[in-house]
């Protein structure tokens, strides 16, 4: 009788090994928002070998090596910040290209749910190899890059006005040599009244089959070039206009008219044409006087990003979740905010293996708490919106491993 009982126990153990999965991790009880897959409900996620292997209502955790208790939390794809500045270094007179103003990725990404950040124009073709060796190769964060059309990169001042250093062919070839890491090309800080940098960047984009991202305008010495001409005569569908809600006086044409405070309809037409509009909040590139009328007119950014650097992170911008909270305070719906911070940026940079939690996808996950209370968000002018909700990071998982955790909600608590 004892031998029969032992066989029965063994039989059920074998049955359990067949039907019960030994997952590396199960995220249990959270509210999943996965815009690519149109999921917005409570779901569990099972992870094995760094990939999502199952998404279902109630996953058995009995065989899981690690269980993350996500009750009351949003579970979303790892956030993608397509406008950061991470080419930090100590080279003199180098600004955001191996200089002292950029920041280390790992210090400011995981703690805000960001698993992928795109350096936006720091390196050019002359120093991309240094960016890869010093930053990409030593970061746990997935670091990608828009290469600057200027060969010296984003060194500021006269360097970024030198059209002789804007070589489309060399820039495109370097991007193709490093295509695992390069997602497109950047124009910024050009203070002359011509289209040379934009057209050279688009030329590089055509050679490499990559988008460009444009930081447009930069001088009060003359009337700015027209946005309509930029959107319809120079850029291609899939190209990106960043700092969309900036108000910089006469240095750049705004999307909301200075006089009437009305949103300009041709901007929506450009978006419908396929131009991608990015927030790029920054230190001085977001203004409620531009953002609120735009959202009230039904115009929303395609992608939410930070323009992360030493100045912006210590000013109104702060971090990715604060920018997302700002749009929540302005009335943007949470699923659309998540989409603009995950799946939409993944598509914009042509990295569609990211930004979603489909079965088989890379297991980059952000667990976010929507905190209720009395809060405020403010812009560069000190204009403030009061709000009763904000996003706060609880845990970040990259490639199936916990890389940041506030309260240790996993059992066992394992952090790598």
Short mmCIF file of C-alpha atoms in Angstrom, two decimals:
data_model
loop_
_atom_site.label_atom_id
_atom_site.label_comp_id
_atom_site.label_asym_id
_atom_site.label_seq_id
_atom_site.Cartn_x
_atom_site.Cartn_y
_atom_site.Cartn_z
CA UNK A 1 0.00 0.00 0.00
CA UNK A 2 2.91 2.32 0.80
CA UNK A 3 4.56 1.45 -2.53
CA UNK A 4 1.32 2.25 -4.37
CA UNK A 5 1.05 5.57 -2.52
CA UNK A 6 4.64 6.43 -3.47
CA UNK A 7 3.87 5.69 -7.10
CA UNK A 8 0.77 7.87 -6.95
CA UNK A 9 2.79 10.74 -5.47
CA UNK A 10 5.46 10.30 -8.15
CA UNK A 11 2.77 10.22 -10.84
CA UNK A 12 1.33 13.54 -9.71
CA UNK A 13 4.80 15.05 -9.45
CA UNK A 14 5.44 14.02 -13.04
CA UNK A 15 2.06 15.39 -14.07
CA UNK A 16 2.95 18.66 -12.35
CA UNK A 17 6.26 18.84 -14.19
CA UNK A 18 4.42 18.43 -17.48
CA UNK A 19 1.51 20.79 -16.85
CA UNK A 20 2.98 23.24 -14.32
CA UNK A 21 5.67 25.50 -15.78
CA UNK A 22 8.91 26.30 -13.98
CA UNK A 23 9.11 29.93 -14.96
CA UNK A 24 12.05 32.16 -14.13
CA UNK A 25 9.61 34.87 -13.00
CA UNK A 26 5.89 35.54 -12.83
CA UNK A 27 4.51 39.06 -12.46
CA UNK A 28 1.26 38.46 -10.63
CA UNK A 29 -1.90 40.51 -10.20
CA UNK A 30 -0.96 43.73 -12.00
CA UNK A 31 -2.99 45.80 -14.46
CA UNK A 32 -1.31 45.29 -17.81
CA UNK A 33 -1.33 48.09 -20.38
CA UNK A 34 0.23 46.87 -23.62
CA UNK A 35 -0.80 49.25 -26.41
CA UNK A 36 0.55 47.14 -29.27
CA UNK A 37 -1.67 44.25 -28.25
CA UNK A 38 -4.63 46.39 -27.12
CA UNK A 39 -4.47 45.00 -23.59
CA UNK A 40 -5.76 47.15 -20.74
CA UNK A 41 -6.80 44.80 -17.94
CA UNK A 42 -5.49 42.66 -15.12
CA UNK A 43 -3.12 40.03 -16.51
CA UNK A 44 -0.17 37.97 -15.30
CA UNK A 45 3.12 37.71 -17.18
CA UNK A 46 5.52 34.77 -17.12
CA UNK A 47 9.18 35.25 -18.05
CA UNK A 48 11.84 32.71 -18.97
CA UNK A 49 15.34 33.25 -20.42
CA UNK A 50 14.79 36.99 -20.65
CA UNK A 51 11.64 36.69 -22.77
CA UNK A 52 7.91 36.91 -22.17
CA UNK A 53 6.62 33.36 -22.50
CA UNK A 54 3.04 33.70 -21.35
CA UNK A 55 0.45 36.44 -20.81
CA UNK A 56 -2.75 35.21 -19.18
CA UNK A 57 -5.38 35.93 -16.57
CA UNK A 58 -4.15 33.58 -13.89
CA UNK A 59 -0.73 31.98 -14.26
CA UNK A 60 0.19 29.24 -11.79
CA UNK A 61 3.18 30.41 -9.75
CA UNK A 62 3.91 27.13 -7.97
CA UNK A 63 6.93 26.38 -10.15
CA UNK A 64 8.17 29.95 -10.52
CA UNK A 65 11.65 30.76 -9.25
CA UNK A 66 10.58 34.32 -8.50
CA UNK A 67 7.16 35.93 -8.08
CA UNK A 68 6.59 39.67 -8.33
CA UNK A 69 3.48 40.86 -6.49
CA UNK A 70 2.04 43.58 -8.71
CA UNK A 71 -1.37 44.09 -7.09
CA UNK A 72 -2.50 47.70 -7.50
CA UNK A 73 0.26 48.52 -9.99
CA UNK A 74 0.35 49.26 -13.69
CA UNK A 75 2.47 46.74 -15.57
CA UNK A 76 3.72 48.22 -18.84
CA UNK A 77 6.51 47.62 -21.36
CA UNK A 78 9.84 49.10 -20.34
CA UNK A 79 9.72 52.82 -21.10
CA UNK A 80 11.62 54.13 -24.13
CA UNK A 81 13.04 57.64 -23.91
CA UNK A 82 14.01 58.65 -27.45
CA UNK A 83 15.53 62.00 -26.46
CA UNK A 84 18.26 61.85 -23.85
CA UNK A 85 21.88 63.03 -23.62
CA UNK A 86 24.21 60.34 -22.35
CA UNK A 87 27.54 60.99 -24.07
CA UNK A 88 29.11 62.18 -20.85
CA UNK A 89 32.86 62.69 -20.50
CA UNK A 90 35.51 65.19 -19.47
CA UNK A 91 36.70 66.64 -22.78
CA UNK A 92 36.87 70.47 -22.58
CA UNK A 93 34.52 72.58 -24.68
CA UNK A 94 32.40 69.57 -25.61
CA UNK A 95 28.94 70.24 -24.19
CA UNK A 96 26.85 67.09 -24.91
CA UNK A 97 29.49 65.30 -27.00
CA UNK A 98 31.89 63.62 -24.54
CA UNK A 99 31.43 66.60 -22.24
CA UNK A 100 30.33 67.50 -18.73
CA UNK A 101 26.63 68.27 -19.31
CA UNK A 102 25.45 64.81 -20.40
CA UNK A 103 24.67 62.12 -17.81
CA UNK A 104 25.38 58.46 -17.18
CA UNK A 105 22.41 56.36 -18.41
CA UNK A 106 22.19 53.78 -15.61
CA UNK A 107 22.04 56.47 -12.93
CA UNK A 108 18.81 57.96 -14.30
CA UNK A 109 16.97 55.32 -16.34
CA UNK A 110 16.01 52.22 -14.34
CA UNK A 111 14.79 54.23 -11.35
CA UNK A 112 12.12 55.77 -13.63
CA UNK A 113 11.06 52.65 -15.54
CA UNK A 114 13.20 53.43 -18.59
CA UNK A 115 14.94 50.40 -20.09
CA UNK A 116 15.92 51.98 -23.43
CA UNK A 117 17.28 55.49 -23.95
CA UNK A 118 18.34 57.11 -27.21
CA UNK A 119 21.15 59.64 -27.06
CA UNK A 120 19.85 62.45 -29.24
CA UNK A 121 22.72 63.84 -31.28
CA UNK A 122 25.68 63.64 -28.89
CA UNK A 123 28.10 61.76 -31.14
CA UNK A 124 28.92 62.46 -34.76
CA UNK A 125 30.74 60.25 -37.22
CA UNK A 126 34.14 61.36 -35.87
CA UNK A 127 33.55 60.18 -32.31
CA UNK A 128 30.79 57.56 -32.41
CA UNK A 129 33.37 54.86 -31.67
CA UNK A 130 34.21 56.65 -28.41
CA UNK A 131 30.52 56.83 -27.49
CA UNK A 132 30.19 53.09 -28.07
CA UNK A 133 33.32 52.19 -26.12
CA UNK A 134 32.71 54.50 -23.16
CA UNK A 135 28.92 54.55 -22.85
CA UNK A 136 27.10 51.83 -24.77
CA UNK A 137 29.50 49.03 -23.87
CA UNK A 138 29.47 49.90 -20.15
CA UNK A 139 25.73 50.48 -19.64
CA UNK A 140 23.12 48.01 -18.44
CA UNK A 141 20.52 50.32 -19.97
CA UNK A 142 19.92 49.68 -23.66
CA UNK A 143 21.57 52.77 -25.18
CA UNK A 144 20.89 53.70 -28.79
CA UNK A 145 21.69 56.90 -30.68
CA UNK A 146 20.64 59.48 -33.19
CA UNK A 147 23.95 60.52 -34.74
CA UNK A 148 24.53 64.23 -35.18
CA UNK A 149 24.85 65.44 -38.77
CA UNK A 150 27.84 67.44 -37.46
CA UNK A 151 30.92 65.23 -37.50
CA UNK A 152 32.11 66.63 -34.16
CA UNK A 153 28.73 65.88 -32.59
CA UNK A 154 26.84 68.18 -30.23
CA UNK A 155 29.78 70.28 -29.07
CA UNK A 156 27.78 73.52 -29.14
CA UNK A 157 28.72 76.96 -30.39
CA UNK A 158 30.64 77.30 -33.66
CA UNK A 159 30.97 73.53 -34.07
CA UNK A 160 27.25 73.18 -34.76
CA UNK A 161 27.25 76.03 -37.30
CA UNK A 162 29.99 74.52 -39.47
CA UNK A 163 28.26 73.21 -42.59
CA UNK A 164 31.59 71.92 -43.92
CA UNK A 165 31.46 69.34 -41.10
CA UNK A 166 27.99 68.11 -42.13
CA UNK A 167 28.87 65.19 -44.40
CA UNK A 168 25.85 63.06 -45.23
CA UNK A 169 27.88 60.24 -46.77
CA UNK A 170 30.34 59.77 -43.89
CA UNK A 171 27.55 60.11 -41.33
CA UNK A 172 25.39 57.51 -43.07
CA UNK A 173 28.29 55.10 -43.52
CA UNK A 174 29.19 55.31 -39.84
CA UNK A 175 25.55 54.69 -38.94
CA UNK A 176 25.49 51.59 -41.12
CA UNK A 177 28.76 50.39 -39.57
CA UNK A 178 27.09 50.69 -36.15
CA UNK A 179 23.53 49.91 -37.21
CA UNK A 180 22.92 47.79 -34.10
CA UNK A 181 23.14 51.02 -32.09
CA UNK A 182 22.24 53.89 -34.45
CA UNK A 183 18.57 54.67 -35.10
CA UNK A 184 18.79 57.90 -37.12
CA UNK A 185 20.25 61.39 -37.44
CA UNK A 186 19.94 64.64 -35.49
CA UNK A 187 19.93 68.33 -36.40
CA UNK A 188 20.14 70.86 -33.55
CA UNK A 189 21.16 74.37 -32.52
CA UNK A 190 21.74 75.67 -36.03
CA UNK A 191 21.46 79.45 -36.02
CA UNK A 192 21.57 80.39 -39.71
CA UNK A 193 18.63 80.90 -42.03
CA UNK A 194 19.08 78.05 -44.49
CA UNK A 195 18.14 74.40 -44.81
CA UNK A 196 21.63 72.90 -45.16
CA UNK A 197 21.70 70.81 -41.92
CA UNK A 198 18.15 69.50 -42.42
CA UNK A 199 18.76 68.52 -46.02
CA UNK A 200 22.12 66.88 -45.21
CA UNK A 201 20.52 64.88 -42.40
CA UNK A 202 17.66 63.76 -44.67
CA UNK A 203 20.25 62.78 -47.29
CA UNK A 204 21.98 60.62 -44.68
CA UNK A 205 18.60 59.22 -43.73
CA UNK A 206 17.89 58.24 -47.33
CA UNK A 207 21.26 56.50 -47.66
CA UNK A 208 20.89 54.55 -44.40
CA UNK A 209 17.09 54.16 -44.48
CA UNK A 210 16.75 55.83 -41.07
CA UNK A 211 14.66 58.75 -39.73
CA UNK A 212 15.91 62.18 -38.75
CA UNK A 213 14.99 64.11 -35.62
CA UNK A 214 14.96 67.89 -35.83
CA UNK A 215 15.56 70.51 -33.12
CA UNK A 216 14.62 73.51 -35.22
CA UNK A 217 15.67 77.16 -35.00
CA UNK A 218 18.04 78.95 -32.68
CA UNK A 219 18.55 82.62 -33.48
CA UNK A 220 16.75 85.87 -32.72
CA UNK A 221 18.68 87.68 -35.46
CA UNK A 222 16.16 86.92 -38.22
CA UNK A 223 12.66 85.61 -38.78
CA UNK A 224 12.67 81.84 -38.21
CA UNK A 225 12.28 79.38 -41.05
CA UNK A 226 8.70 78.23 -41.46
CA UNK A 227 7.43 75.02 -39.91
CA UNK A 228 5.07 74.37 -42.81
CA UNK A 229 8.01 74.33 -45.20
CA UNK A 230 9.97 72.03 -42.89
CA UNK A 231 7.12 69.53 -42.54
CA UNK A 232 5.94 69.42 -46.14
CA UNK A 233 8.99 70.29 -48.26
CA UNK A 234 12.00 68.90 -46.38
CA UNK A 235 10.99 66.09 -44.03
CA UNK A 236 9.68 62.65 -44.93
CA UNK A 237 6.89 60.64 -43.28
CA UNK A 238 8.53 58.98 -40.29
CA UNK A 239 10.85 61.89 -39.57
CA UNK A 240 10.60 63.42 -36.10
CA UNK A 241 10.09 67.00 -34.89
CA UNK A 242 11.21 67.32 -31.27
CA UNK A 243 10.55 70.08 -28.70
CA UNK A 244 7.08 70.37 -30.20
CA UNK A 245 5.74 72.41 -27.26
CA UNK A 246 8.64 74.86 -26.99
CA UNK A 247 8.03 78.58 -26.89
CA UNK A 248 11.29 80.42 -27.57
CA UNK A 249 10.21 83.87 -28.65
CA UNK A 250 11.40 84.72 -32.14
CA UNK A 251 13.97 81.91 -32.31
CA UNK A 252 11.48 79.29 -33.49
CA UNK A 253 8.00 79.27 -34.96
CA UNK A 254 5.61 77.71 -32.40
CA UNK A 255 2.75 75.30 -33.04
CA UNK A 256 0.39 77.64 -31.14
CA UNK A 257 0.20 81.19 -32.48
CA UNK A 258 1.73 83.82 -30.18
CA UNK A 259 -1.02 86.36 -30.86
CA UNK A 260 -4.23 84.34 -31.02
CA UNK A 261 -3.11 81.42 -28.82
CA UNK A 262 -4.75 79.09 -31.34
CA UNK A 263 -3.24 75.79 -32.46
CA UNK A 264 -2.12 75.87 -36.10
CA UNK A 265 -4.14 73.35 -38.16
CA UNK A 266 -1.31 72.56 -40.61
CA UNK A 267 0.60 70.91 -37.73
CA UNK A 268 -2.15 68.30 -37.44
CA UNK A 269 -2.02 67.87 -41.22
CA UNK A 270 1.71 67.21 -40.94
CA UNK A 271 1.06 64.60 -38.25
CA UNK A 272 -1.53 62.96 -40.49
CA UNK A 273 1.09 62.98 -43.27
CA UNK A 274 3.35 60.94 -41.01
CA UNK A 275 5.59 63.49 -39.31
CA UNK A 276 6.22 62.30 -35.73
CA UNK A 277 5.92 64.89 -32.97
CA UNK A 278 8.11 64.36 -29.92
CA UNK A 279 7.97 66.17 -26.57
CA UNK A 280 11.70 66.51 -25.77
CA UNK A 281 10.81 68.41 -22.58
CA UNK A 282 14.33 69.63 -21.75
CA UNK A 283 15.40 72.60 -19.68
CA UNK A 284 13.66 75.25 -21.78
CA UNK A 285 11.73 73.36 -24.45
CA UNK A 286 8.32 72.81 -22.88
CA UNK A 287 5.77 75.54 -22.25
CA UNK A 288 2.20 75.08 -21.01
CA UNK A 289 1.17 77.97 -23.26
CA UNK A 290 1.96 75.69 -26.20
CA UNK A 291 0.98 72.31 -24.75
CA UNK A 292 -2.44 73.08 -23.22
CA UNK A 293 -4.01 74.72 -26.31
CA UNK A 294 -2.60 71.92 -28.48
CA UNK A 295 -4.14 69.18 -26.35
CA UNK A 296 -7.40 71.12 -26.11
CA UNK A 297 -7.44 71.20 -29.93
CA UNK A 298 -7.10 67.41 -29.97
CA UNK A 299 -3.42 67.37 -30.94
CA UNK A 300 -1.31 64.95 -28.88
CA UNK A 301 2.38 64.12 -29.16
CA UNK A 302 3.31 60.85 -30.81
CA UNK A 303 6.19 60.28 -28.40
CA UNK A 304 6.95 61.45 -24.87
CA UNK A 305 10.61 62.05 -24.04
CA UNK A 306 12.78 63.95 -21.58
CA UNK A 307 15.77 65.64 -23.25
CA UNK A 308 17.65 64.39 -20.19
CA UNK A 309 20.80 66.25 -19.17
CA UNK A 310 22.18 67.90 -16.03
CA UNK A 311 20.16 71.06 -16.54
CA UNK A 312 16.77 69.54 -17.32
CA UNK A 313 16.81 66.85 -14.63
CA UNK A 314 17.28 69.50 -11.95
CA UNK A 315 14.61 71.83 -13.33
CA UNK A 316 10.94 71.38 -14.28
CA UNK A 317 11.53 68.24 -16.36
CA UNK A 318 13.06 65.96 -13.66
CA UNK A 319 12.54 62.55 -15.29
CA UNK A 320 10.43 60.45 -17.65
CA UNK A 321 7.68 59.72 -15.12
CA UNK A 322 7.33 63.40 -14.25
CA UNK A 323 6.90 64.27 -17.93
CA UNK A 324 4.28 61.52 -18.22
CA UNK A 325 2.58 62.87 -15.07
CA UNK A 326 2.51 66.32 -16.67
CA UNK A 327 0.52 64.99 -19.61
CA UNK A 328 -1.80 63.13 -17.24
CA UNK A 329 -2.39 66.45 -15.45
CA UNK A 330 -3.31 68.04 -18.79
CA UNK A 331 -5.94 65.36 -19.43
CA UNK A 332 -4.17 62.86 -21.66
CA UNK A 333 -5.54 59.38 -20.98
CA UNK A 334 -3.24 56.91 -19.22
CA UNK A 335 -3.27 54.26 -22.02
CA UNK A 336 -2.29 56.94 -24.55
CA UNK A 337 0.51 58.16 -22.28
CA UNK A 338 1.82 54.61 -22.00
CA UNK A 339 1.60 54.17 -25.77
CA UNK A 340 3.55 57.41 -26.34
CA UNK A 341 6.23 56.15 -23.94
CA UNK A 342 6.55 52.56 -25.22
CA UNK A 343 5.14 51.27 -28.48
CA UNK A 344 5.06 54.56 -30.42
CA UNK A 345 8.73 55.39 -29.77
CA UNK A 346 9.70 51.80 -30.61
CA UNK A 347 8.05 52.23 -34.00
CA UNK A 348 9.53 55.69 -34.49
CA UNK A 349 13.09 54.37 -34.12
CA UNK A 350 12.33 51.16 -36.04
CA UNK A 351 12.99 48.91 -33.07
CA UNK A 352 9.70 47.02 -33.04
CA UNK A 353 11.16 44.21 -30.98
CA UNK A 354 10.82 46.70 -28.09
CA UNK A 355 7.90 48.53 -26.53
CA UNK A 356 5.47 45.62 -26.06
CA UNK A 357 4.94 42.47 -24.01
CA UNK A 358 3.82 39.98 -26.62
CA UNK A 359 4.67 36.35 -26.00
CA UNK A 360 8.22 35.94 -27.28
CA UNK A 361 9.10 39.61 -26.73
CA UNK A 362 12.10 40.90 -24.77
CA UNK A 363 11.08 41.01 -21.11
CA UNK A 364 11.55 44.71 -20.45
CA UNK A 365 8.86 45.70 -17.94
CA UNK A 366 8.05 48.74 -15.81
CA UNK A 367 5.85 48.45 -12.73
CA UNK A 368 4.32 51.84 -12.01
CA UNK A 369 2.22 53.14 -9.16
CA UNK A 370 -0.36 55.83 -9.86
CA UNK A 371 -0.09 57.76 -6.61
CA UNK A 372 -3.05 59.83 -5.42
CA UNK A 373 -2.50 63.00 -3.43
CA UNK A 374 -1.85 66.69 -3.86
CA UNK A 375 0.86 67.39 -6.41
CA UNK A 376 2.02 70.04 -8.84
CA UNK A 377 3.77 70.07 -12.20
CA UNK A 378 5.34 73.23 -13.60
CA UNK A 379 7.12 74.47 -16.71
CA UNK A 380 10.24 76.55 -17.33
CA UNK A 381 8.35 79.77 -16.60
CA UNK A 382 7.07 78.50 -13.25
CA UNK A 383 3.50 78.12 -14.53
CA UNK A 384 1.99 75.38 -12.39
CA UNK A 385 -0.79 72.85 -12.76
CA UNK A 386 -2.15 71.20 -9.65
CA UNK A 387 -2.97 67.52 -9.99
CA UNK A 388 -4.16 64.69 -7.75
CA UNK A 389 -2.26 61.87 -9.50
CA UNK A 390 1.29 61.15 -10.52
CA UNK A 391 3.29 58.18 -11.77
CA UNK A 392 5.90 56.66 -9.48
CA UNK A 393 8.30 53.83 -10.25
CA UNK A 394 7.97 50.65 -8.22
CA UNK A 395 10.15 48.20 -10.15
CA UNK A 396 12.03 47.93 -13.43
CA UNK A 397 12.84 44.67 -15.17
CA UNK A 398 15.23 44.48 -18.13
CA UNK A 399 15.83 41.31 -20.12
CA UNK A 400 13.88 39.39 -17.49
CA UNK A 401 15.95 40.53 -14.49
CA UNK A 402 15.01 43.04 -11.79
CA UNK A 403 17.33 46.02 -12.15
CA UNK A 404 15.50 48.43 -9.82
CA UNK A 405 13.04 47.88 -6.98
CA UNK A 406 11.68 50.33 -4.41
CA UNK A 407 9.88 48.04 -1.96
CA UNK A 408 11.19 44.59 -2.80
CA UNK A 409 7.89 43.20 -4.05
CA UNK A 410 9.48 40.03 -5.40
CA UNK A 411 9.84 36.73 -3.60
CA UNK A 412 12.70 36.06 -3.22
CA UNK A 413 14.10 39.60 -3.45
CA UNK A 414 16.75 39.28 -6.15
CA UNK A 415 18.28 42.35 -7.75
CA UNK A 416 20.97 42.19 -10.43
#
